[in-house]
GROMACS .gro file of N, CA and C in nm:
model
  459
    1MET      N    1  -2.377   2.685   3.620
    1MET     CA    2  -2.293   2.593   3.552
    1MET      C    3  -2.298   2.426   3.602
    2LYS      N    4  -2.298   2.440   3.748
    2LYS     CA    5  -2.318   2.326   3.817
    2LYS      C    6  -2.437   2.249   3.783
    3TYR      N    7  -2.552   2.310   3.718
    3TYR     CA    8  -2.675   2.265   3.730
    3TYR      C    9  -2.672   2.208   3.553
    4THR      N   10  -2.608   2.227   3.498
    4THR     CA   11  -2.576   2.206   3.333
    4THR      C   12  -2.501   2.068   3.351
    5VAL      N   13  -2.383   2.059   3.417
    5VAL     CA   14  -2.317   1.941   3.447
    5VAL      C   15  -2.393   1.843   3.511
    6PHE      N   16  -2.498   1.865   3.579
    6PHE     CA   17  -2.565   1.780   3.667
    6PHE      C   18  -2.671   1.732   3.569
    7LEU      N   19  -2.725   1.804   3.478
    7LEU     CA   20  -2.812   1.758   3.377
    7LEU      C   21  -2.751   1.688   3.287
    8PHE      N   22  -2.646   1.694   3.219
    8PHE     CA   23  -2.591   1.625   3.105
    8PHE      C   24  -2.532   1.505   3.198
    9GLY      N   25  -2.477   1.483   3.343
    9GLY     CA   26  -2.469   1.372   3.377
    9GLY      C   27  -2.576   1.284   3.388
   10PHE      N   28  -2.686   1.353   3.437
   10PHE     CA   29  -2.826   1.248   3.443
   10PHE      C   30  -2.872   1.199   3.325
   11VAL      N   31  -2.858   1.271   3.203
   11VAL     CA   32  -2.912   1.238   3.070
   11VAL      C   33  -2.838   1.135   3.028
   12PHE      N   34  -2.701   1.107   3.068
   12PHE     CA   35  -2.592   1.023   3.028
   12PHE      C   36  -2.614   0.918   3.090
   13CYS      N   37  -2.689   0.909   3.225
   13CYS     CA   38  -2.712   0.783   3.321
   13CYS      C   39  -2.786   0.733   3.256
   14LEU      N   40  -2.896   0.802   3.196
   14LEU     CA   41  -3.040   0.748   3.146
   14LEU      C   42  -3.009   0.667   3.015
   15PHE      N   43  -2.964   0.734   2.956
   15PHE     CA   44  -2.915   0.691   2.802
   15PHE      C   45  -2.743   0.680   2.753
   16PRO      N   46  -2.705   0.543   2.855
   16PRO     CA   47  -2.579   0.521   2.822
   16PRO      C   48  -2.551   0.412   2.691
   17PHE      N   49  -2.625   0.360   2.636
   17PHE     CA   50  -2.616   0.250   2.536
   17PHE      C   51  -2.588   0.319   2.399
   18LYS      N   52  -2.541   0.297   2.324
   18LYS     CA   53  -2.501   0.326   2.188
   18LYS      C   54  -2.614   0.297   2.104
   19ASP      N   55  -2.707   0.391   2.052
   19ASP     CA   56  -2.806   0.384   1.946
   19ASP      C   57  -2.745   0.360   1.807
   20PHE      N   58  -2.775   0.327   1.722
   20PHE     CA   59  -2.711   0.331   1.549
   20PHE      C   60  -2.830   0.322   1.479
   21ASP      N   61  -2.799   0.376   1.365
   21ASP     CA   62  -2.912   0.358   1.230
   21ASP      C   63  -2.932   0.231   1.169
   22ILE      N   64  -3.064   0.223   1.137
   22ILE     CA   65  -3.083   0.097   1.066
   22ILE      C   66  -3.039   0.137   0.917
   23GLN      N   67  -2.983   0.029   0.832
   23GLN     CA   68  -2.967   0.047   0.692
   23GLN      C   69  -3.096  -0.036   0.643
   24TRP      N   70  -3.161   0.034   0.569
   24TRP     CA   71  -3.309  -0.025   0.520
   24TRP      C   72  -3.248  -0.073   0.388
   25VAL      N   73  -3.303  -0.196   0.367
   25VAL     CA   74  -3.257  -0.227   0.205
   25VAL      C   75  -3.383  -0.321   0.152
   26GLU      N   76  -3.431  -0.308   0.002
   26GLU     CA   77  -3.513  -0.348  -0.033
   26GLU      C   78  -3.584  -0.492  -0.027
   27ASN      N   79  -3.447  -0.595  -0.029
   27ASN     CA   80  -3.446  -0.700  -0.061
   27ASN      C   81  -3.348  -0.784   0.032
   28LEU      N   82  -3.360  -0.821   0.134
   28LEU     CA   83  -3.206  -0.868   0.186
   28LEU      C   84  -3.180  -0.998   0.164
   29ASP      N   85  -3.080  -1.004   0.111
   29ASP     CA   86  -3.039  -1.172   0.053
   29ASP      C   87  -2.961  -1.259   0.129
   30GLY      N   88  -2.931  -1.369   0.110
   30GLY     CA   89  -2.867  -1.447   0.180
   30GLY      C   90  -2.971  -1.576   0.234
   31ASP      N   91  -2.903  -1.672   0.308
   31ASP     CA   92  -2.988  -1.789   0.347
   31ASP      C   93  -3.064  -1.762   0.492
   32PHE      N   94  -3.223  -1.759   0.444
   32PHE     CA   95  -3.287  -1.747   0.572
   32PHE      C   96  -3.379  -1.875   0.560
   33SER      N   97  -3.300  -2.000   0.548
   33SER     CA   98  -3.378  -2.111   0.541
   33SER      C   99  -3.416  -2.170   0.683
   34PHE      N  100  -3.330  -2.144   0.806
   34PHE     CA  101  -3.331  -2.142   0.933
   34PHE      C  102  -3.491  -2.109   0.961
   35SER      N  103  -3.558  -2.018   0.919
   35SER     CA  104  -3.688  -1.972   0.968
   35SER      C  105  -3.801  -2.067   0.968
   36ARG      N  106  -3.781  -2.181   0.867
   36ARG     CA  107  -3.873  -2.279   0.900
   36ARG      C  108  -3.893  -2.355   1.021
   37LYS      N  109  -3.778  -2.334   1.106
   37LYS     CA  110  -3.758  -2.381   1.232
   37LYS      C  111  -3.739  -2.310   1.348
   38HIS      N  112  -3.692  -2.204   1.310
   38HIS     CA  113  -3.649  -2.093   1.422
   38HIS      C  114  -3.640  -1.960   1.355
   39SER      N  115  -3.619  -1.859   1.471
   39SER     CA  116  -3.646  -1.722   1.418
   39SER      C  117  -3.535  -1.661   1.437
   40LEU      N  118  -3.390  -1.728   1.489
   40LEU     CA  119  -3.281  -1.662   1.483
   40LEU      C  120  -3.165  -1.760   1.452
   41LYS      N  121  -3.080  -1.724   1.374
   41LYS     CA  122  -2.928  -1.807   1.362
   41LYS      C  123  -2.862  -1.704   1.394
   42CYS      N  124  -2.745  -1.742   1.487
   42CYS     CA  125  -2.656  -1.645   1.553
   42CYS      C  126  -2.518  -1.694   1.627
   43GLU      N  127  -2.418  -1.625   1.609
   43GLU     CA  128  -2.320  -1.660   1.689
   43GLU      C  129  -2.310  -1.581   1.799
   44ALA      N  130  -2.247  -1.581   1.883
   44ALA     CA  131  -2.214  -1.496   2.001
   44ALA      C  132  -2.100  -1.547   2.106
   45TRP      N  133  -2.040  -1.442   2.173
   45TRP     CA  134  -1.950  -1.460   2.266
   45TRP      C  135  -1.991  -1.393   2.392
   46CYS      N  136  -2.060  -1.431   2.511
   46CYS     CA  137  -2.112  -1.375   2.619
   46CYS      C  138  -2.094  -1.477   2.734
   47TYR      N  139  -2.107  -1.443   2.841
   47TYR     CA  140  -2.122  -1.514   2.973
   47TYR      C  141  -2.247  -1.600   2.981
   48GLU      N  142  -2.223  -1.727   3.024
   48GLU     CA  143  -2.342  -1.824   3.062
   48GLU      C  144  -2.422  -1.822   2.921
   49TYR      N  145  -2.337  -1.859   2.795
   49TYR     CA  146  -2.445  -1.856   2.641
   49TYR      C  147  -2.373  -1.975   2.592
   50ALA      N  148  -2.467  -2.061   2.559
   50ALA     CA  149  -2.486  -2.171   2.483
   50ALA      C  150  -2.541  -2.175   2.354
   51GLY      N  151  -2.592  -2.069   2.314
   51GLY     CA  152  -2.676  -2.071   2.174
   51GLY      C  153  -2.808  -2.039   2.210
   52ALA      N  154  -2.865  -1.991   2.104
   52ALA     CA  155  -3.006  -1.918   2.120
   52ALA      C  156  -3.054  -1.921   1.941
   53ASP      N  157  -3.185  -1.980   1.944
   53ASP     CA  158  -3.220  -1.991   1.817
   53ASP      C  159  -3.402  -1.882   1.808
   54GLU      N  160  -3.424  -1.835   1.907
   54GLU     CA  161  -3.549  -1.767   1.897
   54GLU      C  162  -3.547  -1.632   1.940
   55MET      N  163  -3.605  -1.533   1.843
   55MET     CA  164  -3.597  -1.378   1.884
   55MET      C  165  -3.749  -1.333   1.857
   56LYS      N  166  -3.785  -1.293   1.950
   56LYS     CA  167  -3.913  -1.222   1.969
   56LYS      C  168  -3.895  -1.077   1.928
   57ALA      N  169  -4.061  -1.011   1.877
   57ALA     CA  170  -4.046  -0.868   1.828
   57ALA      C  171  -4.194  -0.851   1.882
   58LYS      N  172  -4.214  -0.754   1.948
   58LYS     CA  173  -4.320  -0.719   1.977
   58LYS      C  174  -4.359  -0.561   1.929
   59ARG      N  175  -4.476  -0.541   1.901
   59ARG     CA  176  -4.500  -0.398   1.834
   59ARG      C  177  -4.552  -0.322   1.968
   60LEU      N  178  -4.478  -0.206   2.060
   60LEU     CA  179  -4.520  -0.137   2.150
   60LEU      C  180  -4.599  -0.018   2.121
   61SER      N  181  -4.572   0.015   1.993
   61SER     CA  182  -4.664   0.156   1.962
   61SER      C  183  -4.641   0.144   1.810
   62LYS      N  184  -4.718   0.241   1.771
   62LYS     CA  185  -4.681   0.251   1.597
   62LYS      C  186  -4.527   0.277   1.543
   63ASP      N  187  -4.442   0.323   1.657
   63ASP     CA  188  -4.314   0.360   1.611
   63ASP      C  189  -4.218   0.279   1.683
   64THR      N  190  -4.262   0.183   1.758
   64THR     CA  191  -4.183   0.122   1.831
   64THR      C  192  -4.171  -0.050   1.862
   65ILE      N  193  -4.081  -0.130   1.873
   65ILE     CA  194  -4.065  -0.268   1.814
   65ILE      C  195  -3.985  -0.302   1.938
   66GLU      N  196  -4.003  -0.388   2.050
   66GLU     CA  197  -3.918  -0.442   2.135
   66GLU      C  198  -3.875  -0.590   2.085
   67CYS      N  199  -3.751  -0.591   2.111
   67CYS     CA  200  -3.681  -0.742   2.028
   67CYS      C  201  -3.601  -0.804   2.119
   68TYR      N  202  -3.595  -0.964   2.150
   68TYR     CA  203  -3.551  -1.005   2.239
   68TYR      C  204  -3.539  -1.121   2.226
   69THR      N  205  -3.433  -1.229   2.255
   69THR     CA  206  -3.399  -1.335   2.234
   69THR      C  207  -3.481  -1.411   2.355
   70LEU      N  208  -3.469  -1.530   2.354
   70LEU     CA  209  -3.497  -1.613   2.473
   70LEU      C  210  -3.395  -1.691   2.538
   71ALA      N  211  -3.408  -1.683   2.678
   71ALA     CA  212  -3.305  -1.766   2.748
   71ALA      C  213  -3.346  -1.939   2.751
   72ASN      N  214  -3.267  -1.971   2.769
   72ASN     CA  215  -3.294  -2.129   2.798
   72ASN      C  216  -3.201  -2.205   2.932
   73THR      N  217  -3.240  -2.334   2.933
   73THR     CA  218  -3.153  -2.368   3.045
   73THR      C  219  -3.031  -2.373   3.093
   74ALA      N  220  -2.956  -2.359   2.932
   74ALA     CA  221  -2.802  -2.346   2.906
   74ALA      C  222  -2.768  -2.200   2.894
   75THR      N  223  -2.857  -2.118   2.842
   75THR     CA  224  -2.811  -1.983   2.806
   75THR      C  225  -2.886  -1.901   2.879
   76HIS      N  226  -2.824  -1.820   2.967
   76HIS     CA  227  -2.870  -1.725   3.069
   76HIS      C  228  -2.873  -1.555   3.009
   77SER      N  229  -2.801  -1.551   2.880
   77SER     CA  230  -2.771  -1.434   2.828
   77SER      C  231  -2.886  -1.407   2.724
   78THR      N  232  -2.932  -1.307   2.724
   78THR     CA  233  -3.043  -1.250   2.619
   78THR      C  234  -3.000  -1.113   2.528
   79LEU      N  235  -3.038  -1.122   2.386
   79LEU     CA  236  -2.983  -1.002   2.351
   79LEU      C  237  -3.130  -0.927   2.324
   80ASN      N  238  -3.101  -0.776   2.347
   80ASN     CA  239  -3.261  -0.711   2.368
   80ASN      C  240  -3.195  -0.567   2.311
   81PHE      N  241  -3.310  -0.533   2.257
   81PHE     CA  242  -3.294  -0.375   2.176
   81PHE      C  243  -3.443  -0.363   2.154
   82TYR      N  244  -3.450  -0.237   2.108
   82TYR     CA  245  -3.574  -0.180   2.053
   82TYR      C  246  -3.523  -0.118   1.936
   83ILE      N  247  -3.667  -0.105   1.795
   83ILE     CA  248  -3.626  -0.042   1.705
   83ILE      C  249  -3.710   0.073   1.703
   84ILE      N  250  -3.692   0.198   1.706
   84ILE     CA  251  -3.747   0.314   1.722
   84ILE      C  252  -3.723   0.390   1.586
   85ASN      N  253  -3.825   0.377   1.507
   85ASN     CA  254  -3.841   0.462   1.378
   85ASN      C  255  -3.698   0.395   1.313
   86ASN      N  256  -3.603   0.461   1.258
   86ASN     CA  257  -3.487   0.433   1.188
   86ASN      C  258  -3.363   0.411   1.259
   87VAL      N  259  -3.396   0.371   1.400
   87VAL     CA  260  -3.275   0.368   1.513
   87VAL      C  261  -3.313   0.235   1.562
   88VAL      N  262  -3.170   0.171   1.615
   88VAL     CA  263  -3.184   0.041   1.711
   88VAL      C  264  -3.131   0.132   1.834
   89SER      N  265  -3.237   0.111   1.897
   89SER     CA  266  -3.214   0.206   2.075
   89SER      C  267  -3.188   0.110   2.188
   90ASN      N  268  -3.101   0.129   2.240
   90ASN     CA  269  -3.090   0.060   2.398
   90ASN      C  270  -3.044  -0.065   2.373
   91PRO      N  271  -2.966  -0.102   2.289
   91PRO     CA  272  -2.920  -0.253   2.249
   91PRO      C  273  -2.813  -0.270   2.391
   92ARG      N  274  -2.842  -0.428   2.420
   92ARG     CA  275  -2.771  -0.470   2.529
   92ARG      C  276  -2.767  -0.616   2.561
   93ILE      N  277  -2.705  -0.657   2.615
   93ILE     CA  278  -2.696  -0.816   2.656
   93ILE      C  279  -2.707  -0.805   2.794
   94GLU      N  280  -2.839  -0.901   2.806
   94GLU     CA  281  -2.877  -0.893   2.980
   94GLU      C  282  -2.841  -1.026   3.008
   95LEU      N  283  -2.769  -1.038   3.106
   95LEU     CA  284  -2.739  -1.167   3.182
   95LEU      C  285  -2.832  -1.194   3.327
   96ASN      N  286  -2.870  -1.300   3.301
   96ASN     CA  287  -2.905  -1.365   3.448
   96ASN      C  288  -2.876  -1.438   3.490
   97SER      N  289  -2.745  -1.410   3.549
   97SER     CA  290  -2.631  -1.497   3.600
   97SER      C  291  -2.679  -1.609   3.710
   98ILE      N  292  -2.656  -1.739   3.716
   98ILE     CA  293  -2.666  -1.799   3.821
   98ILE      C  294  -2.538  -1.793   3.944
   99VAL      N  295  -2.471  -1.737   3.906
   99VAL     CA  296  -2.373  -1.698   3.999
   99VAL      C  297  -2.357  -1.523   4.032
  100ASP      N  298  -2.356  -1.445   3.944
  100ASP     CA  299  -2.352  -1.329   4.010
  100ASP      C  300  -2.488  -1.249   3.977
  101GLY      N  301  -2.603  -1.276   3.964
  101GLY     CA  302  -2.740  -1.224   3.940
  101GLY      C  303  -2.733  -1.126   3.810
  102LYS      N  304  -2.838  -1.049   3.805
  102LYS     CA  305  -2.862  -0.971   3.712
  102LYS      C  306  -2.734  -0.867   3.648
  103LEU      N  307  -2.680  -0.878   3.521
  103LEU     CA  308  -2.583  -0.789   3.500
  103LEU      C  309  -2.629  -0.752   3.349
  104ILE      N  310  -2.576  -0.596   3.307
  104ILE     CA  311  -2.588  -0.571   3.156
  104ILE      C  312  -2.487  -0.542   3.105
  105TYR      N  313  -2.474  -0.572   2.998
  105TYR     CA  314  -2.354  -0.504   2.896
  105TYR      C  315  -2.384  -0.418   2.802
  106GLU      N  316  -2.349  -0.320   2.794
  106GLU     CA  317  -2.407  -0.209   2.676
  106GLU      C  318  -2.336  -0.246   2.538
  107CYS      N  319  -2.396  -0.213   2.460
  107CYS     CA  320  -2.345  -0.188   2.286
  107CYS      C  321  -2.257  -0.082   2.280
  108ASN      N  322  -2.137  -0.118   2.224
  108ASN     CA  323  -2.070   0.004   2.176
  108ASN      C  324  -2.073   0.021   2.033
  109GLU      N  325  -2.083  -0.051   1.952
  109GLU     CA  326  -2.046  -0.073   1.805
  109GLU      C  327  -2.171  -0.143   1.754
  110GLY      N  328  -2.242  -0.123   1.650
  110GLY     CA  329  -2.340  -0.206   1.616
  110GLY      C  330  -2.358  -0.158   1.457
  111ASN      N  331  -2.422  -0.287   1.367
  111ASN     CA  332  -2.492  -0.244   1.245
  111ASN      C  333  -2.617  -0.329   1.246
  112ILE      N  334  -2.707  -0.276   1.146
  112ILE     CA  335  -2.795  -0.380   1.126
  112ILE      C  336  -2.861  -0.358   1.013
  113LYS      N  337  -2.871  -0.476   0.898
  113LYS     CA  338  -2.965  -0.446   0.777
  113LYS      C  339  -3.121  -0.501   0.813
  114ILE      N  340  -3.210  -0.410   0.764
  114ILE     CA  341  -3.346  -0.448   0.775
  114ILE      C  342  -3.427  -0.445   0.645
  115ASP      N  343  -3.499  -0.564   0.606
  115ASP     CA  344  -3.581  -0.563   0.477
  115ASP      C  345  -3.698  -0.484   0.498
  116LYS      N  346  -3.693  -0.365   0.440
  116LYS     CA  347  -3.803  -0.297   0.416
  116LYS      C  348  -3.939  -0.360   0.396
  117LYS      N  349  -3.935  -0.421   0.281
  117LYS     CA  350  -4.071  -0.493   0.209
  117LYS      C  351  -4.122  -0.613   0.331
  118ALA      N  352  -4.023  -0.701   0.404
  118ALA     CA  353  -4.070  -0.776   0.496
  118ALA      C  354  -4.141  -0.692   0.615
  119MET      N  355  -4.058  -0.603   0.671
  119MET     CA  356  -4.117  -0.476   0.773
  119MET      C  357  -4.239  -0.447   0.747
  120GLN      N  358  -4.283  -0.406   0.632
  120GLN     CA  359  -4.395  -0.364   0.576
  120GLN      C  360  -4.523  -0.453   0.583
  121LYS      N  361  -4.468  -0.599   0.587
  121LYS     CA  362  -4.557  -0.705   0.585
  121LYS      C  363  -4.573  -0.757   0.747
  122GLY      N  364  -4.505  -0.695   0.845
  122GLY     CA  365  -4.534  -0.742   0.973
  122GLY      C  366  -4.381  -0.842   0.999
  123ILE      N  367  -4.306  -0.854   0.953
  123ILE     CA  368  -4.192  -0.966   0.942
  123ILE      C  369  -4.061  -0.888   0.996
  124LEU      N  370  -3.988  -0.915   1.097
  124LEU     CA  371  -3.869  -0.849   1.091
  124LEU      C  372  -3.757  -0.962   1.037
  125LYS      N  373  -3.673  -0.930   0.931
  125LYS     CA  374  -3.608  -0.979   0.851
  125LYS      C  375  -3.480  -0.890   0.845
  126ALA      N  376  -3.409  -0.965   0.936
  126ALA     CA  377  -3.256  -0.853   0.949
  126ALA      C  378  -3.125  -0.963   0.950
  127GLU      N  379  -3.022  -0.881   0.920
  127GLU     CA  380  -2.884  -0.923   0.951
  127GLU      C  381  -2.822  -0.821   1.044
  128PHE      N  382  -2.758  -0.876   1.150
  128PHE     CA  383  -2.737  -0.732   1.249
  128PHE      C  384  -2.575  -0.835   1.306
  129ASP      N  385  -2.481  -0.719   1.355
  129ASP     CA  386  -2.346  -0.756   1.422
  129ASP      C  387  -2.336  -0.664   1.536
  130MET      N  388  -2.327  -0.697   1.655
  130MET     CA  389  -2.301  -0.564   1.748
  130MET      C  390  -2.171  -0.649   1.840
  131LYS      N  391  -2.138  -0.523   1.894
  131LYS     CA  392  -2.027  -0.564   2.015
  131LYS      C  393  -2.059  -0.466   2.088
  132PHE      N  394  -2.007  -0.533   2.246
  132PHE     CA  395  -2.044  -0.462   2.363
  132PHE      C  396  -1.913  -0.460   2.460
  133ASP      N  397  -1.960  -0.335   2.551
  133ASP     CA  398  -1.828  -0.347   2.690
  133ASP      C  399  -1.811  -0.460   2.732
  134HIS      N  400  -1.711  -0.482   2.758
  134HIS     CA  401  -1.669  -0.606   2.859
  134HIS      C  402  -1.579  -0.561   2.954
  135PRO      N  403  -1.589  -0.493   3.079
  135PRO     CA  404  -1.530  -0.443   3.166
  135PRO      C  405  -1.456  -0.554   3.264
  136GLU      N  406  -1.514  -0.664   3.239
  136GLU     CA  407  -1.443  -0.793   3.324
  136GLU      C  408  -1.314  -0.792   3.265
  137ASN      N  409  -1.319  -0.777   3.130
  137ASN     CA  410  -1.197  -0.838   3.046
  137ASN      C  411  -1.165  -0.757   2.908
  138PRO      N  412  -1.148  -0.648   2.908
  138PRO     CA  413  -1.197  -0.568   2.802
  138PRO      C  414  -1.101  -0.606   2.681
  139ALA      N  415  -1.022  -0.669   2.706
  139ALA     CA  416  -0.938  -0.732   2.588
  139ALA      C  417  -0.984  -0.839   2.508
  140LYS      N  418  -1.083  -0.920   2.584
  140LYS     CA  419  -1.180  -1.036   2.509
  140LYS      C  420  -1.285  -0.960   2.447
  141LEU      N  421  -1.334  -0.974   2.315
  141LEU     CA  422  -1.446  -0.931   2.272
  141LEU      C  423  -1.573  -0.978   2.286
  142MET      N  424  -1.656  -0.927   2.298
  142MET     CA  425  -1.817  -0.970   2.333
  142MET      C  426  -1.895  -0.942   2.248
  143PHE      N  427  -1.957  -1.020   2.153
  143PHE     CA  428  -2.011  -0.994   2.059
  143PHE      C  429  -2.137  -1.084   2.011
  144TRP      N  430  -2.251  -1.031   1.958
  144TRP     CA  431  -2.375  -1.115   1.910
  144TRP      C  432  -2.372  -1.058   1.726
  145LYS      N  433  -2.392  -1.140   1.675
  145LYS     CA  434  -2.394  -1.141   1.549
  145LYS      C  435  -2.512  -1.237   1.460
  146GLY      N  436  -2.556  -1.214   1.355
  146GLY     CA  437  -2.666  -1.315   1.314
  146GLY      C  438  -2.764  -1.268   1.209
  147LYS      N  439  -2.859  -1.357   1.200
  147LYS     CA  440  -2.993  -1.307   1.116
  147LYS      C  441  -3.085  -1.367   1.183
  148ILE      N  442  -3.202  -1.272   1.142
  148ILE     CA  443  -3.341  -1.273   1.252
  148ILE      C  444  -3.440  -1.289   1.147
  149TYR      N  445  -3.556  -1.368   1.168
  149TYR     CA  446  -3.687  -1.369   1.065
  149TYR      C  447  -3.774  -1.427   1.157
  150THR      N  448  -3.871  -1.329   1.198
  150THR     CA  449  -3.958  -1.331   1.287
  150THR      C  450  -4.065  -1.241   1.263
  151LYS      N  451  -4.209  -1.287   1.313
  151LYS     CA  452  -4.325  -1.239   1.318
  151LYS      C  453  -4.296  -1.103   1.403
  152ILE      N  454  -4.380  -1.005   1.378
  152ILE     CA  455  -4.379  -0.879   1.448
  152ILE      C  456  -4.529  -0.880   1.527
  153ASN      N  457  -4.520  -0.928   1.675
  153ASN     CA  458  -4.671  -0.924   1.731
  153ASN      C  459  -4.736  -0.812   1.800
   0.00000   0.00000   0.00000
């Protein structure tokens, strides 16, 4: 029995993030005109965040795509997740703080719609909304939401 408890505790430590299913759509509607200049249009509240307009999507294997925003001189938080088959896995905010070093905020709720036709052409066209654990101030909502339009490299 104690080995079973140990094993479940170990597995929980390895996978603390809340994965969520992808909602596939045939043709994702909405304004994606931002894609002429940027790959991301979003709103967020997290620490050391002053805006982001670039999302990278890299194919790691047949079934796995790594997605992440780029930090800049004013934004030290990045949104990171993997697309594995039909699931968004390991969604998190990574803060490379100028004050506290590296901190990770785990997603506790999320949804994403992805355009199936665009994905078949090697483009991540999506609309997402994610909420994150905020241990420093649980009453203040930490979130990241928006639209993505980027080539999968």
